[in-house]
């Protein structure tokens, strides 16, 4: 009999066709397998039982990185006869349906073995790759994923590589990124002006320079890192100064056998570290950490660690057990990726440059994952994950383009039930990053073969640049704009992430979002009932003294809230910090009395900021969420129980009371960790009490938490425990970032739920 | 929906009100092919023979009516004269319409009229007609002035004709009027020297034109400040404008108060300034001419027009910032 099979899913660039070839041969079948760009077509000619066995093998033995979403079997009466089984070149048809470009994959075990095998022809070759590993998304220009559509087309295969590439039984059969020292990309080391070493010498020299304490820019697979040793203060401090990043913790790269030396790592964390996506995992430092690390690498009680994910990275390890590996970008701007750009933009930041001659087509920052409430959540979902789609059980027949928020942005294109999130974009208030957002959107449309957009979804904030982009695109495509309120989008994202669309009470907690009432929201209790989302409670409204300035200088929030509690005495009290001059304080008082540029906010972040500054933890925010992020480890130090009686009225949690109590404790001389802990528990218990009341009122059994504040372990785990005690189901993120990286996803869900 | 304060604050919300409610419902909006209402330029024109009559109107309410650096009278004359002047026209005459609340102090009225007189002499523009009403329906005095001016046919300077490569020049320190009004309205009594810049600038502009400088576009950055004026010029001219933060003239006082209050001086109103897009080759000479005049002594070339991007982008020491069209009060956006 003769049949055709249409296989959809992740079936490109993962060794799927050679696998099909092998099982076809094994089952004595004739025919062909063909890459159709967005699916694979298999034509089989043979006995029925052989075909049945083939299909069994197809399902059960598929390559580790592949994923079959659907198998369509069509009986056919073609008269074409084949005398063998063939792999046929890709067909460049006009694909109507979506395709999937796989994410980058870390170096596989077999390649790693070859990398360090003196007798292998790819011994110490940094770009070693096979069908099971190597770059994908970051080198692809367009569909289908074939060598000539990637930046590997600049490197024609040598005879040896071509033989492997053409041999269906070889691990490198049709491995689009395969290459070798003869034909592939080459590394070189530059001092900023001249090339000072090439190929393996460049790597050996780079390792030496790192060990001597230099800062190196290292162009890797999908991006560029700034790298230095972790064991000495000087290089780390130099890097901080040059990058103007005084406190933001640096991520490090280390090998799996070293991690136990400096961090607590459990089996599940190990598994994530070792997964082919190789994300940064935020781990708790252990008691020996200080033996190995300069105190300036991270001032938190955690350290972000990733394992080497390419041959190049493995070759960097000799004497050092870990390196600082931070994305090479100036604050707020996209990571640099082209050689000229690296040399120009990092001039004065890096001492040396370890570069290579393969183009990075799509830059992709490292992903960051953290374990909270016993599950893993994405702080950033990018390399190793993007642009693979997230599937949700929704009915949708529109192509929905969601442009995300403004900070920590991603965009998302929704096609049927698949949500394709872009790689991490960043702070789109910067022009360069805004342009990056536009490019990433163009790219994701191209890589999903999307020619038609039906609707564009954006935030409610009238001044977000993404909102403006949405307006521009809506004109270009001639389609409507749909606006989703920021905290609603967080809540929708939580529902979609969990495939849960029944009634729930959701906490949507973060720093800033434009509210339906024109005020700034960020501590919202939302009721999802009968498919409708509604704000039913929130934190008390506080004045944000000086607007965005109050975010940058958290003492302004403290002043504003304390002024409400104790009046003019607040101004006396604040003098002890020696932060504001007499003149500034006079003007601030005038500003607060007259409410000039004092928008109202219910933000949870701003309240935690106020506590952070009260305790002297942080007076100037230098990265997103810094004051509250640095408050958490202080609160962690407190062991014991605290009596908290949150004040609640009309489902509004009184935060003036919280700040006043914290102030009283501070004056009284309570320990900083006790006060910090108190503040976290006040917020967690206070919000939970309101949630519980609302859940009871409507007979709802499921609650959830989302938004940037839900990365806070103390608050999230306290709410989880409360929920467990009260027998409430608890939903939390797993596939989509809790923070603003998940907003574009939530915008899509929000549109589908509310479709006009 | 009801009209809110935001609708009157200049910027995006006000633009939408004008387009969706006012322009949409008016049908005859230009004469003899002159510049009409729909172009939303500073003034309109009526071609007559080899000249064009330039015509504009402006209603003024301000709290407080007397403020450091000026008063509502000086504002009423300057606002209208400047709208004519930024069309490249020679202002000739004004009308004066007063709506006075019941109970208004006579001596205040006299003080205002005297100030109107002084300003009209300074601008050399006559007040040739007027109207006076007393009303119990207004809280404070409202002064409307219409103005007519004249320009050679086809020589009116639009706000929509910025050319690629043009230098963008601003005639002096920004943010002074709006900040001075805000502070005096709220009873700010600290030791800072911030005065409104309200002044007629027709003489300043005439000097530049007399010297044969090629001004391709011109606008007075009033409500919504420099940010609004530049965005409007860029959008209407279908071009991008790049400006440099360190070139923008601004006094230390205004800067330091803005820094404390969290206000963006680019979005604060001016009443005695002009923004010009000047042919690149003429830019330096234009700057010299401006600086010779007391009202232009702080003039600067703040940027240039480019086709490389749309909208307004400001180069700062921490990268490029997109300068928004302001929307009234600032809304926090930082996380
Ligand atoms: Fe958020
Ligand atoms: Mg005007
Ligand atoms: Zn491999
Ligand atoms: Zn080769």
CSV table of C-alpha atoms in Angstrom, one decimal, chain A residues 164-559:
chain,number,residue,atom,x,y,z
A,164,UNK,CA,28.8,13.5,6.6
A,165,UNK,CA,26.1,16.0,5.6
A,166,UNK,CA,24.9,13.7,2.8
A,167,UNK,CA,25.1,10.5,4.7
A,168,UNK,CA,21.7,9.6,6.2
A,169,UNK,CA,23.3,7.4,8.7
A,170,UNK,CA,25.7,10.0,10.0
A,171,UNK,CA,24.9,12.1,13.1
A,172,UNK,CA,25.6,15.2,11.0
A,173,UNK,CA,23.3,14.3,8.1
A,174,UNK,CA,21.6,17.5,7.1
A,175,UNK,CA,22.9,19.2,10.2
A,176,UNK,CA,22.6,22.8,9.0
A,177,UNK,CA,25.1,24.1,11.5
A,178,UNK,CA,27.8,21.5,10.9
A,179,UNK,CA,31.3,22.6,10.0
A,180,UNK,CA,34.9,21.8,10.9
A,181,UNK,CA,38.2,23.6,11.3
A,182,UNK,CA,38.7,23.5,7.5
A,183,UNK,CA,35.4,25.0,6.3
A,184,UNK,CA,33.7,26.5,9.3
A,185,UNK,CA,33.8,29.8,11.2
A,186,UNK,CA,37.0,30.9,12.9
A,187,UNK,CA,37.7,32.7,16.1
A,188,UNK,CA,40.2,35.4,16.6
A,189,UNK,CA,41.3,37.6,19.4
A,190,UNK,CA,41.6,41.4,19.1
A,191,UNK,CA,43.0,44.0,21.4
A,192,UNK,CA,40.5,46.5,19.9
A,193,UNK,CA,42.9,47.5,17.1
A,194,UNK,CA,44.7,44.5,15.9
A,195,UNK,CA,44.1,40.8,15.7
A,196,UNK,CA,46.6,39.3,18.2
A,197,UNK,CA,45.8,35.6,17.9
A,198,UNK,CA,43.8,33.3,15.7
A,199,UNK,CA,42.0,30.0,16.0
A,200,UNK,CA,43.0,27.8,18.9
A,201,UNK,CA,45.8,30.2,19.9
A,202,UNK,CA,43.1,32.9,20.3
A,203,UNK,CA,41.2,30.8,22.7
A,204,UNK,CA,44.2,29.8,24.7
A,205,UNK,CA,45.4,33.4,24.9
A,206,UNK,CA,41.9,34.5,25.9
A,207,UNK,CA,41.9,32.1,28.8
A,208,UNK,CA,45.3,33.4,29.9
A,209,UNK,CA,44.0,37.0,29.7
A,210,UNK,CA,40.9,36.1,31.8
A,211,UNK,CA,43.0,34.4,34.4
A,212,UNK,CA,45.2,37.5,34.6
A,213,UNK,CA,42.1,39.6,35.4
A,214,UNK,CA,41.2,41.2,32.1
A,215,UNK,CA,37.7,41.9,30.9
A,216,UNK,CA,36.9,40.1,27.6
A,217,UNK,CA,34.0,40.6,25.2
A,218,UNK,CA,33.2,37.1,23.9
A,219,UNK,CA,31.0,36.7,20.9
A,220,UNK,CA,29.3,33.4,21.4
A,221,UNK,CA,26.5,31.7,19.6
A,222,UNK,CA,23.5,34.0,19.7
A,223,UNK,CA,25.0,36.9,21.5
A,224,UNK,CA,27.9,38.6,23.2
A,225,UNK,CA,29.0,38.3,26.8
A,226,UNK,CA,31.3,40.4,28.9
A,227,UNK,CA,33.4,38.0,30.8
A,228,UNK,CA,35.9,38.2,33.7
A,229,UNK,CA,37.0,36.0,36.6
A,230,UNK,CA,34.9,35.9,39.7
A,231,UNK,CA,37.5,35.3,42.3
A,232,UNK,CA,39.0,38.8,42.5
A,233,UNK,CA,37.4,42.2,43.2
A,234,UNK,CA,39.3,44.2,40.7
A,235,UNK,CA,38.0,42.9,37.4
A,236,UNK,CA,34.5,42.7,38.8
A,237,UNK,CA,34.6,46.2,40.1
A,238,UNK,CA,36.1,47.4,36.8
A,239,UNK,CA,33.4,45.8,34.9
A,240,UNK,CA,30.8,47.4,37.2
A,241,UNK,CA,32.3,50.8,36.7
A,242,UNK,CA,32.7,50.6,33.0
A,243,UNK,CA,29.2,49.3,32.5
A,244,UNK,CA,27.7,51.8,34.9
A,245,UNK,CA,26.0,48.9,36.7
A,246,UNK,CA,26.9,49.5,40.4
A,247,UNK,CA,24.8,46.8,42.0
A,248,UNK,CA,22.9,44.6,39.6
A,249,UNK,CA,24.0,41.0,40.2
A,250,UNK,CA,26.1,39.4,37.5
A,251,UNK,CA,25.3,35.9,36.2
A,252,UNK,CA,28.2,33.5,36.1
A,253,UNK,CA,29.1,30.5,34.0
A,254,UNK,CA,30.5,27.4,35.7
A,255,UNK,CA,30.8,23.7,35.1
A,256,UNK,CA,28.3,21.3,36.7
A,257,UNK,CA,31.1,19.7,38.8
A,258,UNK,CA,32.0,23.0,40.4
A,259,UNK,CA,28.5,24.4,41.4
A,260,UNK,CA,28.3,22.5,44.7
A,261,UNK,CA,31.4,24.4,45.8
A,262,UNK,CA,29.6,27.7,46.0
A,263,UNK,CA,25.8,27.2,45.7
A,264,UNK,CA,23.0,25.0,47.0
A,265,UNK,CA,21.7,23.0,44.1
A,266,UNK,CA,19.0,20.3,44.3
A,267,UNK,CA,18.3,17.6,41.7
A,268,UNK,CA,15.6,19.5,39.9
A,269,UNK,CA,17.8,22.5,39.6
A,270,UNK,CA,20.5,20.4,38.2
A,271,UNK,CA,18.2,19.0,35.7
A,272,UNK,CA,17.2,22.5,34.5
A,273,UNK,CA,20.8,23.6,34.4
A,274,UNK,CA,21.7,20.6,32.3
A,275,UNK,CA,18.7,20.8,30.0
A,276,UNK,CA,19.5,21.5,26.3
A,277,UNK,CA,18.2,25.1,26.8
A,278,UNK,CA,20.9,25.8,29.3
A,279,UNK,CA,19.2,28.7,31.1
A,280,UNK,CA,20.7,30.7,33.9
A,281,UNK,CA,19.3,29.3,37.1
A,282,UNK,CA,19.1,31.4,40.2
A,283,UNK,CA,20.6,29.4,43.1
A,284,UNK,CA,21.1,30.1,46.7
A,285,UNK,CA,24.7,30.8,47.7
A,286,UNK,CA,26.2,28.3,50.1
A,287,UNK,CA,28.4,29.0,53.1
A,288,UNK,CA,31.6,28.6,51.1
A,289,UNK,CA,30.6,31.0,48.4
A,290,UNK,CA,32.8,33.8,49.7
A,291,UNK,CA,35.8,31.5,49.4
A,292,UNK,CA,35.5,31.6,45.6
A,293,UNK,CA,33.7,34.7,44.7
A,294,UNK,CA,34.4,38.4,45.0
A,295,UNK,CA,31.6,40.0,47.1
A,296,UNK,CA,30.9,42.3,44.1
A,297,UNK,CA,29.5,39.6,41.8
A,298,UNK,CA,26.2,39.5,43.6
A,299,UNK,CA,25.0,41.4,46.7
A,300,UNK,CA,22.0,39.2,47.1
A,301,UNK,CA,21.8,35.8,48.8
A,302,UNK,CA,21.5,34.2,45.4
A,303,UNK,CA,23.7,33.8,42.4
A,304,UNK,CA,22.6,33.2,38.7
A,305,UNK,CA,24.5,30.3,37.2
A,306,UNK,CA,24.6,28.8,33.8
A,307,UNK,CA,26.6,25.9,32.3
A,308,UNK,CA,28.6,26.3,29.1
A,309,UNK,CA,26.4,25.8,26.2
A,310,UNK,CA,28.7,25.7,23.2
A,311,UNK,CA,32.1,24.3,22.4
A,312,UNK,CA,33.6,27.8,22.7
A,313,UNK,CA,32.4,28.1,26.3
A,314,UNK,CA,33.8,24.7,27.3
A,315,UNK,CA,37.2,25.7,25.9
A,316,UNK,CA,37.3,28.8,28.3
A,317,UNK,CA,37.5,26.6,31.4
A,318,UNK,CA,41.0,25.8,32.6
A,319,UNK,CA,41.9,26.9,36.0
A,320,UNK,CA,38.9,29.1,36.9
A,321,UNK,CA,35.8,27.5,38.4
A,322,UNK,CA,33.5,30.3,37.2
A,323,UNK,CA,33.4,33.4,35.1
A,324,UNK,CA,31.1,36.5,35.2
A,325,UNK,CA,29.1,36.2,32.0
A,326,UNK,CA,26.9,39.1,31.5
A,327,UNK,CA,25.1,40.2,28.3
A,328,UNK,CA,27.2,42.8,26.5
A,329,UNK,CA,24.9,45.7,26.4
A,330,UNK,CA,24.8,49.2,27.9
A,331,UNK,CA,21.9,49.5,30.4
A,332,UNK,CA,18.6,49.5,28.5
A,333,UNK,CA,20.1,48.9,25.1
A,334,UNK,CA,20.1,45.7,23.1
A,335,UNK,CA,23.1,43.3,23.3
A,336,UNK,CA,25.7,44.0,20.7
A,337,UNK,CA,26.1,41.2,18.1
A,338,UNK,CA,28.1,42.4,15.0
A,339,UNK,CA,31.9,42.5,15.1
A,340,UNK,CA,32.2,46.2,14.2
A,341,UNK,CA,29.5,47.1,16.7
A,342,UNK,CA,31.2,45.0,19.4
A,343,UNK,CA,34.5,46.7,18.8
A,344,UNK,CA,33.0,50.2,18.7
A,345,UNK,CA,30.4,50.0,21.5
A,346,UNK,CA,32.5,48.0,23.9
A,347,UNK,CA,35.6,50.1,23.4
A,348,UNK,CA,36.7,51.1,26.9
A,349,UNK,CA,34.6,48.4,28.5
A,350,UNK,CA,36.3,45.2,27.3
A,351,UNK,CA,40.1,44.9,27.4
A,352,UNK,CA,40.1,42.2,24.7
A,353,UNK,CA,37.7,40.8,22.2
A,354,UNK,CA,37.3,37.1,21.4
A,355,UNK,CA,35.3,37.2,18.1
A,356,UNK,CA,34.5,35.0,15.2
A,357,UNK,CA,33.4,35.4,11.6
A,358,UNK,CA,29.9,33.9,11.8
A,359,UNK,CA,27.0,36.4,11.7
A,360,UNK,CA,24.5,36.3,14.5
A,361,UNK,CA,21.2,36.8,12.7
A,362,UNK,CA,18.9,37.0,15.7
A,363,UNK,CA,20.4,38.0,19.0
A,364,UNK,CA,19.0,36.1,21.9
A,365,UNK,CA,19.8,36.9,25.6
A,366,UNK,CA,20.3,34.1,28.1
A,367,UNK,CA,17.1,32.8,29.7
A,368,UNK,CA,16.8,33.1,33.5
A,369,UNK,CA,14.9,30.7,35.7
A,370,UNK,CA,14.3,30.6,39.4
A,371,UNK,CA,12.6,28.1,41.7
A,372,UNK,CA,9.7,29.7,43.6
A,373,UNK,CA,7.0,27.8,45.5
A,374,UNK,CA,8.5,24.6,44.4
A,375,UNK,CA,8.3,25.2,40.7
A,376,UNK,CA,10.4,26.9,38.1
A,377,UNK,CA,9.4,30.2,36.7
A,378,UNK,CA,10.9,32.3,34.0
A,379,UNK,CA,12.5,35.6,35.0
A,380,UNK,CA,13.4,35.8,31.3
A,381,UNK,CA,12.3,33.5,28.5
A,382,UNK,CA,14.7,33.8,25.6
A,383,UNK,CA,17.7,31.7,24.4
A,384,UNK,CA,16.8,28.0,24.3
A,385,UNK,CA,13.1,28.6,24.4
A,386,UNK,CA,12.2,31.4,21.9
A,387,UNK,CA,10.6,31.2,19.4
A,388,UNK,CA,9.0,27.9,20.1
A,389,UNK,CA,5.3,28.3,20.6
A,390,UNK,CA,3.3,27.9,23.8
A,391,UNK,CA,0.1,26.1,23.3
A,392,UNK,CA,-3.1,27.0,25.0
A,393,UNK,CA,-6.5,25.3,24.9
A,394,UNK,CA,-8.3,28.1,23.3
A,395,UNK,CA,-10.3,28.4,20.1
A,396,UNK,CA,-8.9,31.0,17.9
A,397,UNK,CA,-8.9,31.5,14.2
A,398,UNK,CA,-7.3,34.9,14.0
A,399,UNK,CA,-3.7,36.0,13.7
A,400,UNK,CA,-3.2,38.2,16.7
A,401,UNK,CA,-0.2,40.4,17.0
A,402,UNK,CA,0.6,41.5,20.6
A,403,UNK,CA,3.2,44.2,21.1
A,404,UNK,CA,3.8,43.8,24.9
A,405,UNK,CA,4.4,46.6,27.5
A,406,UNK,CA,7.4,48.9,27.7
A,407,UNK,CA,9.9,47.3,30.0
A,408,UNK,CA,11.3,43.7,29.9
A,409,UNK,CA,9.2,43.4,26.8
A,410,UNK,CA,8.5,40.6,24.4
A,411,UNK,CA,6.0,40.6,21.6
A,412,UNK,CA,3.9,37.7,20.6
A,413,UNK,CA,2.0,36.4,17.5
A,414,UNK,CA,-0.9,34.1,18.1
A,415,UNK,CA,-2.0,31.7,15.4
A,416,UNK,CA,-4.8,29.3,16.3
A,417,UNK,CA,-3.9,28.0,19.7
A,418,UNK,CA,-0.1,28.7,19.4
A,419,UNK,CA,1.5,31.6,21.0
A,420,UNK,CA,4.9,32.5,19.5
A,421,UNK,CA,6.7,34.8,21.9
A,422,UNK,CA,9.8,36.6,20.7
A,423,UNK,CA,13.1,36.5,22.4
A,424,UNK,CA,13.6,39.0,25.3
A,425,UNK,CA,13.6,42.6,23.9
A,426,UNK,CA,14.0,44.9,27.0
A,427,UNK,CA,13.3,48.5,27.7
A,428,UNK,CA,11.6,49.9,24.7
A,429,UNK,CA,11.7,53.5,26.0
A,430,UNK,CA,15.1,53.5,24.5
A,431,UNK,CA,15.1,54.2,20.7
A,432,UNK,CA,17.5,51.4,19.9
A,433,UNK,CA,15.5,48.9,21.9
A,434,UNK,CA,12.3,50.1,20.3
A,435,UNK,CA,13.8,49.4,16.9
A,436,UNK,CA,14.8,46.0,18.1
A,437,UNK,CA,11.2,45.4,19.0
A,438,UNK,CA,10.1,46.3,15.5
A,439,UNK,CA,12.8,44.0,14.0
A,440,UNK,CA,11.8,41.1,16.3
A,441,UNK,CA,8.2,41.5,15.3
A,442,UNK,CA,9.1,41.5,11.6
A,443,UNK,CA,11.2,38.4,12.2
A,444,UNK,CA,8.6,36.4,14.2
A,445,UNK,CA,6.1,37.1,11.5
A,446,UNK,CA,8.5,35.9,8.9
A,447,UNK,CA,9.5,32.8,10.9
A,448,UNK,CA,5.9,31.9,11.3
A,449,UNK,CA,5.0,32.6,7.7
A,450,UNK,CA,2.5,35.2,8.8
A,451,UNK,CA,1.3,37.4,5.9
A,452,UNK,CA,-1.9,38.5,7.4
A,453,UNK,CA,-2.7,40.1,10.8
A,454,UNK,CA,-6.2,40.3,11.9
A,455,UNK,CA,-5.9,42.4,15.1
A,456,UNK,CA,-3.2,44.2,17.1
A,457,UNK,CA,-3.2,44.1,20.9
A,458,UNK,CA,-1.4,46.7,23.1
A,459,UNK,CA,-1.3,48.1,26.6
A,460,UNK,CA,-3.6,50.8,27.8
A,461,UNK,CA,-0.8,53.2,28.7
A,462,UNK,CA,-1.1,56.1,26.2
A,463,UNK,CA,2.6,56.9,26.1
A,464,UNK,CA,4.2,53.5,25.9
A,465,UNK,CA,6.3,53.3,22.7
A,466,UNK,CA,4.8,49.9,22.1
A,467,UNK,CA,1.3,51.5,22.0
A,468,UNK,CA,2.6,53.9,19.4
A,469,UNK,CA,4.0,51.0,17.4
A,470,UNK,CA,0.6,49.3,17.6
A,471,UNK,CA,-1.0,52.4,16.2
A,472,UNK,CA,1.5,52.5,13.4
A,473,UNK,CA,1.1,48.8,12.6
A,474,UNK,CA,-2.7,49.1,12.7
A,475,UNK,CA,-2.5,51.6,10.0
A,476,UNK,CA,0.0,49.6,8.0
A,477,UNK,CA,-2.1,46.4,8.2
A,478,UNK,CA,-5.4,48.3,8.2
A,479,UNK,CA,-6.7,46.4,11.3
A,480,UNK,CA,-8.2,47.3,14.6
A,481,UNK,CA,-6.3,47.9,17.9
A,482,UNK,CA,-7.5,46.1,21.0
A,483,UNK,CA,-6.2,47.5,24.3
A,484,UNK,CA,-5.7,45.3,27.4
A,485,UNK,CA,-5.1,46.8,30.8
A,486,UNK,CA,-1.6,45.8,32.1
A,487,UNK,CA,-2.7,43.9,35.2
A,488,UNK,CA,-5.5,42.3,33.4
A,489,UNK,CA,-2.9,41.1,30.9
A,490,UNK,CA,-0.9,39.6,33.7
A,491,UNK,CA,-4.0,37.8,35.0
A,492,UNK,CA,-4.9,36.5,31.5
A,493,UNK,CA,-1.3,35.3,31.1
A,494,UNK,CA,-1.6,33.4,34.3
A,495,UNK,CA,-4.9,31.7,33.2
A,496,UNK,CA,-3.4,30.9,29.7
A,497,UNK,CA,-0.2,29.6,31.2
A,498,UNK,CA,-2.2,27.1,33.3
A,499,UNK,CA,-4.8,26.3,30.7
A,500,UNK,CA,-7.3,27.3,33.3
A,501,UNK,CA,-10.3,29.3,32.3
A,502,UNK,CA,-12.7,28.8,35.2
A,503,UNK,CA,-13.5,31.2,38.0
A,504,UNK,CA,-10.6,32.4,40.1
A,505,UNK,CA,-9.4,35.3,42.2
A,506,UNK,CA,-6.1,36.6,41.0
A,507,UNK,CA,-3.4,38.8,42.6
A,508,UNK,CA,-1.7,40.9,40.0
A,509,UNK,CA,1.2,42.6,41.7
A,510,UNK,CA,4.0,44.6,40.3
A,511,UNK,CA,5.6,48.0,40.0
A,512,UNK,CA,3.6,50.0,37.5
A,513,UNK,CA,0.8,49.8,35.0
A,514,UNK,CA,-1.8,52.3,33.7
A,515,UNK,CA,-5.1,51.6,35.3
A,516,UNK,CA,-8.6,51.7,34.0
A,517,UNK,CA,-9.3,54.7,36.2
A,518,UNK,CA,-6.2,56.7,34.9
A,519,UNK,CA,-4.3,56.0,38.0
A,520,UNK,CA,-1.2,53.8,38.4
A,521,UNK,CA,-2.0,50.3,39.4
A,522,UNK,CA,0.3,47.5,40.8
A,523,UNK,CA,-1.5,45.8,43.7
A,524,UNK,CA,-4.6,44.5,42.2
A,525,UNK,CA,-7.1,41.8,43.2
A,526,UNK,CA,-8.9,40.7,40.2
A,527,UNK,CA,-12.0,38.4,40.0
A,528,UNK,CA,-12.4,36.2,37.0
A,529,UNK,CA,-15.9,35.0,36.9
A,530,UNK,CA,-18.1,33.7,34.0
A,531,UNK,CA,-15.3,34.7,31.6
A,532,UNK,CA,-15.1,38.3,32.8
A,533,UNK,CA,-12.3,39.9,34.6
A,534,UNK,CA,-13.0,42.7,37.2
A,535,UNK,CA,-11.0,44.6,39.7
A,536,UNK,CA,-12.5,43.9,43.1
A,537,UNK,CA,-9.8,45.1,45.5
A,538,UNK,CA,-6.3,46.7,45.7
A,539,UNK,CA,-3.7,48.3,47.8
A,540,UNK,CA,-4.4,51.7,49.3
A,541,UNK,CA,-3.8,54.6,46.9
A,542,UNK,CA,-0.6,56.5,47.7
A,543,UNK,CA,0.9,59.6,46.1
A,544,UNK,CA,3.9,58.9,43.9
A,545,UNK,CA,5.9,62.0,44.8
A,546,UNK,CA,7.4,63.3,41.6
A,547,UNK,CA,6.0,60.5,39.3
A,548,UNK,CA,8.8,58.3,37.9
A,549,UNK,CA,11.3,60.0,40.2
A,550,UNK,CA,9.6,58.2,43.1
A,551,UNK,CA,10.6,55.0,41.5
A,552,UNK,CA,14.2,56.0,41.0
A,553,UNK,CA,14.5,57.4,44.6
A,554,UNK,CA,12.4,55.2,46.9
A,555,UNK,CA,12.8,57.6,49.9
A,556,UNK,CA,10.2,59.7,48.0
A,557,UNK,CA,7.7,56.9,48.5
A,558,UNK,CA,8.6,56.6,52.1
A,559,UNK,CA,8.2,60.4,52.6
